[in-house]
Amino acid sequence: MSADPKPGQFAKKKGEIILREHEFDGIQEFDQKLPNWWLFTFYGAIVFFVGYWFVYYGTSLVKNPQLAVQEKIIAVQAAQIRELNKLLADLNDSKLVHVFAKDPLYVAAGQATFTKNCVPCHGADLSATQDDGHGGKITLPGLPLTDHIWKFTDNPMGLFNLINKGSPPESTGNNGMKMEAWGQKLSPMEIAQVLSYVISKVPEDFKNIPETPAK
Ligand code: HEC
């Protein structure tokens, strides 16, 4: 041990080492003065904290992040509704069946959306099954879309609504599983495209939709 300097008896010269009096298991502690740059950063942080605390809670100069996020969510929802209304303003059964579902560009875009979002439950061939790799089939959670059976509606705009809003509240689901509201993830145009793709696979189910809608 050193010659027992008192605590606070800092090193005066560069390189001088002062040790605290105590020692545990042969471990001793320095008693050096902290460098001024460190001390002033520390004091500065305390002063800054007081100022920032006042500005944050006492004024409205800094936006509360929770409020900012809420405002953004509301803006996004408003934009979603505007976009949906714009598309719905001139979308109808006839347009879905006779324009979109017959347009290779819409159908291809719809297929891409289907591959990305719908295949896990409805299958790549829309049969709601998947090969198990041993010549058998695995049943997927969704309903088959090519079996000519429509559980809720066979009306194109009705199907648009179903995909957009998900299973109707009164549905008990398919084996208890309901479908989510895709309008939360896909734009109205993407929903129209993905539906066009589904319709293009079973056009016979929609053959009673007239070419020009009754006004
Ligand atoms: C997580 C699984 C899942 C995914 C992913 C999924 N669905 Fe579904 N889908 C279902 C289930 C389950 C039902 C049946 C819902 C019910 O009975 O309430 C259903 C029903 C449907 C129906 C009605 C079928 C009928 O026979 O009446 C359509 C159309 C449909 N889905 C389209 C889509 C499209 C388009 C996508 C992709 C954007 C998609 N689904 C993605 C699970 C899924």
Short mmCIF file of C-alpha atoms and ligand atoms in Angstrom, two decimals:
data_model
loop_
_atom_site.label_atom_id
_atom_site.label_comp_id
_atom_site.label_asym_id
_atom_site.label_seq_id
_atom_site.Cartn_x
_atom_site.Cartn_y
_atom_site.Cartn_z
CA MET A 1 0.00 0.00 0.00
CA SER A 2 1.05 3.54 -0.63
CA ALA A 3 1.73 6.05 2.11
CA ASP A 4 -2.01 6.47 2.81
CA PRO A 5 -2.92 9.71 1.10
CA LYS A 6 -6.28 11.10 2.25
CA PRO A 7 -9.23 10.66 -0.13
CA GLY A 8 -9.58 13.63 -2.42
CA GLN A 9 -5.87 14.17 -2.42
CA PHE A 10 -5.76 14.14 -6.17
CA ALA A 11 -2.78 13.64 -8.36
CA LYS A 12 -1.30 17.02 -9.15
CA LYS A 13 1.11 16.09 -11.88
CA LYS A 14 0.45 14.14 -14.99
CA GLY A 15 1.20 10.46 -14.44
CA GLU A 16 1.17 10.71 -10.62
CA ILE A 17 -0.89 7.91 -9.08
CA ILE A 18 -2.89 8.30 -5.85
CA LEU A 19 -4.65 5.25 -4.40
CA ARG A 20 -7.60 5.07 -1.98
CA GLU A 21 -6.83 3.60 1.46
CA HIS A 22 -8.91 0.47 1.20
CA GLU A 23 -7.86 -2.74 -0.44
CA PHE A 24 -9.91 -5.88 -1.14
CA ASP A 25 -8.32 -9.14 -2.22
CA GLY A 26 -5.32 -7.19 -3.33
CA ILE A 27 -7.40 -4.84 -5.46
CA GLN A 28 -6.95 -1.12 -4.88
CA GLU A 29 -8.76 1.90 -6.27
CA PHE A 30 -7.40 5.00 -7.98
CA ASP A 31 -8.28 8.37 -6.49
CA GLN A 32 -7.52 10.54 -9.50
CA LYS A 33 -9.25 13.78 -10.39
CA LEU A 34 -11.51 13.41 -13.40
CA PRO A 35 -10.33 15.35 -16.44
CA ASN A 36 -11.98 18.74 -16.87
CA TRP A 37 -13.38 17.92 -20.30
CA TRP A 38 -15.19 14.96 -18.69
CA LEU A 39 -16.48 17.00 -15.77
CA PHE A 40 -17.77 19.80 -17.96
CA THR A 41 -19.51 17.36 -20.28
CA PHE A 42 -21.18 15.90 -17.20
CA TYR A 43 -22.24 19.29 -15.78
CA GLY A 44 -23.33 20.35 -19.24
CA ALA A 45 -25.56 17.26 -19.52
CA ILE A 46 -27.22 18.16 -16.21
CA VAL A 47 -27.88 21.73 -17.34
CA PHE A 48 -29.17 20.47 -20.69
CA PHE A 49 -31.49 18.00 -18.94
CA VAL A 50 -33.13 20.75 -16.87
CA GLY A 51 -33.63 22.90 -19.96
CA TYR A 52 -34.92 20.03 -22.09
CA TRP A 53 -37.23 18.83 -19.33
CA PHE A 54 -38.77 22.28 -19.19
CA VAL A 55 -39.14 22.58 -22.97
CA TYR A 56 -40.55 19.03 -23.29
CA TYR A 57 -43.16 19.19 -20.51
CA GLY A 58 -43.67 22.90 -20.12
CA THR A 59 -44.01 24.04 -23.72
CA SER A 60 -45.41 22.51 -26.90
CA LEU A 61 -42.20 23.03 -28.87
CA VAL A 62 -41.33 19.31 -28.87
CA LYS A 63 -44.08 17.00 -30.10
CA ASN A 64 -45.01 14.11 -27.84
CA PRO A 65 -44.01 11.04 -29.94
CA GLN A 66 -47.21 9.20 -29.04
CA LEU A 67 -49.32 12.07 -30.38
CA ALA A 68 -47.14 12.37 -33.47
CA VAL A 69 -47.65 8.64 -34.24
CA GLN A 70 -51.39 8.93 -33.68
CA GLU A 71 -51.60 11.90 -36.04
CA LYS A 72 -49.68 9.94 -38.69
CA ILE A 73 -51.96 6.90 -38.31
CA ILE A 74 -55.05 9.07 -38.68
CA ALA A 75 -53.58 10.69 -41.80
CA VAL A 76 -52.77 7.27 -43.31
CA GLN A 77 -56.27 5.99 -42.56
CA ALA A 78 -57.83 9.08 -44.12
CA ALA A 79 -55.67 8.58 -47.22
CA GLN A 80 -56.73 4.90 -47.39
CA ILE A 81 -60.41 5.85 -47.24
CA ARG A 82 -59.95 8.56 -49.88
CA GLU A 83 -58.20 6.11 -52.21
CA LEU A 84 -60.86 3.44 -51.63
CA ASN A 85 -63.67 5.89 -52.35
CA LYS A 86 -61.93 7.08 -55.48
CA LEU A 87 -61.62 3.53 -56.82
CA LEU A 88 -65.12 2.53 -55.74
CA ALA A 89 -66.57 5.62 -57.45
CA ASP A 90 -66.25 3.89 -60.78
CA LEU A 91 -65.69 0.25 -59.98
CA ASN A 92 -68.53 -2.19 -60.53
CA ASP A 93 -69.26 -5.86 -61.25
CA SER A 94 -69.08 -5.40 -64.98
CA LYS A 95 -65.76 -3.56 -64.89
CA LEU A 96 -64.20 -6.24 -62.66
CA VAL A 97 -65.38 -9.14 -64.83
CA HIS A 98 -65.24 -7.69 -68.32
CA VAL A 99 -62.41 -5.15 -68.14
CA PHE A 100 -60.00 -5.98 -65.29
CA ALA A 101 -60.22 -9.78 -65.37
CA LYS A 102 -59.70 -9.77 -69.15
CA ASP A 103 -56.75 -7.39 -69.08
CA PRO A 104 -53.48 -9.37 -68.94
CA LEU A 105 -51.73 -6.52 -67.10
CA TYR A 106 -54.28 -6.40 -64.28
CA VAL A 107 -54.37 -10.17 -64.06
CA ALA A 108 -50.56 -10.43 -63.93
CA ALA A 109 -50.36 -7.75 -61.23
CA GLY A 110 -53.10 -9.60 -59.35
CA GLN A 111 -51.23 -12.88 -59.66
CA ALA A 112 -48.13 -11.26 -58.17
CA THR A 113 -50.18 -9.99 -55.22
CA PHE A 114 -51.81 -13.40 -54.85
CA THR A 115 -48.44 -15.18 -54.84
CA LYS A 116 -47.11 -12.83 -52.19
CA ASN A 117 -50.13 -12.82 -49.87
CA CYS A 118 -52.72 -15.50 -50.55
CA VAL A 119 -50.88 -18.70 -51.51
CA PRO A 120 -50.18 -19.87 -47.92
CA CYS A 121 -53.92 -20.35 -47.33
CA HIS A 122 -55.50 -20.65 -50.79
CA GLY A 123 -52.72 -22.55 -52.59
CA ALA A 124 -50.73 -21.67 -55.71
CA ASP A 125 -53.47 -23.28 -57.87
CA LEU A 126 -56.25 -21.69 -55.76
CA SER A 127 -57.42 -25.14 -54.61
CA ALA A 128 -56.55 -24.50 -50.95
CA THR A 129 -54.27 -27.54 -51.07
CA GLN A 130 -50.56 -28.01 -51.50
CA ASP A 131 -48.46 -31.01 -52.59
CA ASP A 132 -46.87 -32.71 -49.61
CA GLY A 133 -43.92 -33.83 -51.72
CA HIS A 134 -44.93 -37.53 -51.52
CA GLY A 135 -47.75 -37.52 -54.06
CA GLY A 136 -50.32 -36.46 -51.49
CA LYS A 137 -52.03 -33.18 -50.68
CA ILE A 138 -52.03 -30.99 -47.60
CA THR A 139 -55.23 -29.07 -46.91
CA LEU A 140 -54.57 -25.37 -46.37
CA PRO A 141 -56.58 -23.14 -44.02
CA GLY A 142 -58.30 -21.04 -46.73
CA LEU A 143 -61.30 -21.97 -48.89
CA PRO A 144 -60.79 -23.30 -52.42
CA LEU A 145 -61.42 -20.48 -54.92
CA THR A 146 -61.89 -22.69 -58.01
CA ASP A 147 -64.55 -25.09 -56.68
CA HIS A 148 -67.42 -22.92 -57.95
CA ILE A 149 -68.75 -22.69 -54.42
CA TRP A 150 -68.80 -19.21 -52.92
CA LYS A 151 -69.47 -19.25 -49.24
CA PHE A 152 -70.60 -15.65 -48.81
CA THR A 153 -71.28 -14.20 -52.22
CA ASP A 154 -70.55 -14.81 -55.90
CA ASN A 155 -71.05 -11.14 -56.67
CA PRO A 156 -67.77 -9.51 -57.79
CA MET A 157 -68.22 -6.33 -55.74
CA GLY A 158 -69.29 -8.50 -52.83
CA LEU A 159 -66.01 -10.42 -53.16
CA PHE A 160 -64.11 -7.13 -53.34
CA ASN A 161 -65.73 -6.15 -50.09
CA LEU A 162 -64.97 -9.55 -48.54
CA ILE A 163 -61.27 -9.37 -49.40
CA ASN A 164 -61.10 -5.72 -48.33
CA LYS A 165 -62.85 -6.19 -45.00
CA GLY A 166 -62.10 -9.86 -44.27
CA SER A 167 -64.56 -12.44 -42.96
CA PRO A 168 -67.92 -10.90 -42.13
CA PRO A 169 -68.44 -10.53 -38.37
CA GLU A 170 -71.14 -13.23 -38.33
CA SER A 171 -68.87 -15.83 -39.99
CA THR A 172 -67.67 -18.63 -37.75
CA GLY A 173 -64.77 -19.10 -40.16
CA ASN A 174 -63.47 -22.13 -42.02
CA ASN A 175 -62.74 -24.67 -39.28
CA GLY A 176 -62.78 -21.71 -36.98
CA MET A 177 -60.34 -19.69 -39.06
CA LYS A 178 -61.43 -16.32 -40.35
CA MET A 179 -59.77 -14.22 -43.03
CA GLU A 180 -58.18 -10.91 -42.13
CA ALA A 181 -59.12 -7.56 -43.70
CA TRP A 182 -56.70 -7.22 -46.60
CA GLY A 183 -57.56 -3.53 -46.91
CA GLN A 184 -55.16 -3.04 -44.01
CA LYS A 185 -52.25 -4.28 -46.12
CA LEU A 186 -53.20 -3.91 -49.77
CA SER A 187 -54.31 -0.82 -51.66
CA PRO A 188 -57.82 -0.83 -53.15
CA MET A 189 -56.25 -1.18 -56.60
CA GLU A 190 -54.24 -4.22 -55.49
CA ILE A 191 -57.43 -5.80 -54.17
CA ALA A 192 -59.21 -5.13 -57.47
CA GLN A 193 -56.25 -6.70 -59.30
CA VAL A 194 -56.01 -9.77 -57.08
CA LEU A 195 -59.77 -10.30 -57.43
CA SER A 196 -59.43 -9.95 -61.22
CA TYR A 197 -56.87 -12.73 -61.10
CA VAL A 198 -59.25 -14.96 -59.09
CA ILE A 199 -62.13 -14.17 -61.49
CA SER A 200 -59.91 -14.91 -64.51
CA LYS A 201 -59.42 -18.46 -63.16
CA VAL A 202 -63.15 -19.18 -63.03
CA PRO A 203 -64.80 -16.84 -65.55
CA GLU A 204 -67.74 -19.28 -65.92
CA ASP A 205 -68.82 -18.42 -62.36
CA PHE A 206 -69.34 -14.80 -63.42
CA LYS A 207 -70.87 -15.27 -66.86
CA ASN A 208 -74.21 -13.78 -65.83
CA ILE A 209 -72.64 -10.39 -65.14
CA PRO A 210 -73.70 -8.13 -68.04
CA GLU A 211 -71.02 -6.38 -70.09
CA THR A 212 -72.33 -2.91 -69.41
CA PRO A 213 -73.74 -2.32 -65.98
CA ALA A 214 -77.35 -1.28 -65.72
CA LYS A 215 -77.23 2.40 -64.84
C1 HEC B 1 -54.17 -16.82 -43.31
C2 HEC B 1 -54.95 -17.51 -44.29
C3 HEC B 1 -55.52 -16.74 -45.46
C4 HEC B 1 -54.86 -15.89 -46.32
C5 HEC B 1 -53.38 -15.54 -46.32
C6 HEC B 1 -55.85 -15.47 -47.28
N1 HEC B 1 -57.05 -16.02 -47.01
FE1 HEC B 1 -58.75 -15.82 -48.10
N2 HEC B 1 -59.73 -16.98 -46.78
C7 HEC B 1 -59.20 -17.56 -45.68
C8 HEC B 1 -60.25 -18.18 -44.90
C9 HEC B 1 -60.04 -18.93 -43.59
C10 HEC B 1 -61.44 -17.98 -45.59
C11 HEC B 1 -62.83 -18.38 -45.14
C12 HEC B 1 -63.32 -17.27 -44.21
C13 HEC B 1 -64.59 -17.57 -43.46
O1 HEC B 1 -65.18 -18.62 -43.67
O2 HEC B 1 -64.97 -16.69 -42.67
C14 HEC B 1 -61.08 -17.22 -46.79
C15 HEC B 1 -61.97 -16.84 -47.77
C16 HEC B 1 -61.66 -16.19 -48.94
C17 HEC B 1 -62.57 -15.91 -50.03
C18 HEC B 1 -64.01 -16.38 -50.12
C19 HEC B 1 -63.98 -17.79 -50.72
C20 HEC B 1 -65.34 -18.43 -50.93
O3 HEC B 1 -65.34 -19.59 -51.32
O4 HEC B 1 -66.36 -17.78 -50.69
C21 HEC B 1 -61.86 -15.22 -50.98
C22 HEC B 1 -62.37 -14.71 -52.32
C23 HEC B 1 -60.52 -15.06 -50.47
N3 HEC B 1 -60.43 -15.67 -49.24
C24 HEC B 1 -59.51 -14.39 -51.14
C25 HEC B 1 -58.25 -14.18 -50.61
C26 HEC B 1 -57.25 -13.36 -51.24
C27 HEC B 1 -57.42 -12.61 -52.55
C28 HEC B 1 -56.16 -13.40 -50.43
C29 HEC B 1 -54.84 -12.68 -50.62
C30 HEC B 1 -54.89 -11.24 -50.71
C31 HEC B 1 -56.46 -14.28 -49.31
N4 HEC B 1 -57.75 -14.71 -49.45
C32 HEC B 1 -55.57 -14.59 -48.32
C33 HEC B 1 -57.88 -17.56 -45.31
C34 HEC B 1 -56.89 -16.81 -45.90
#
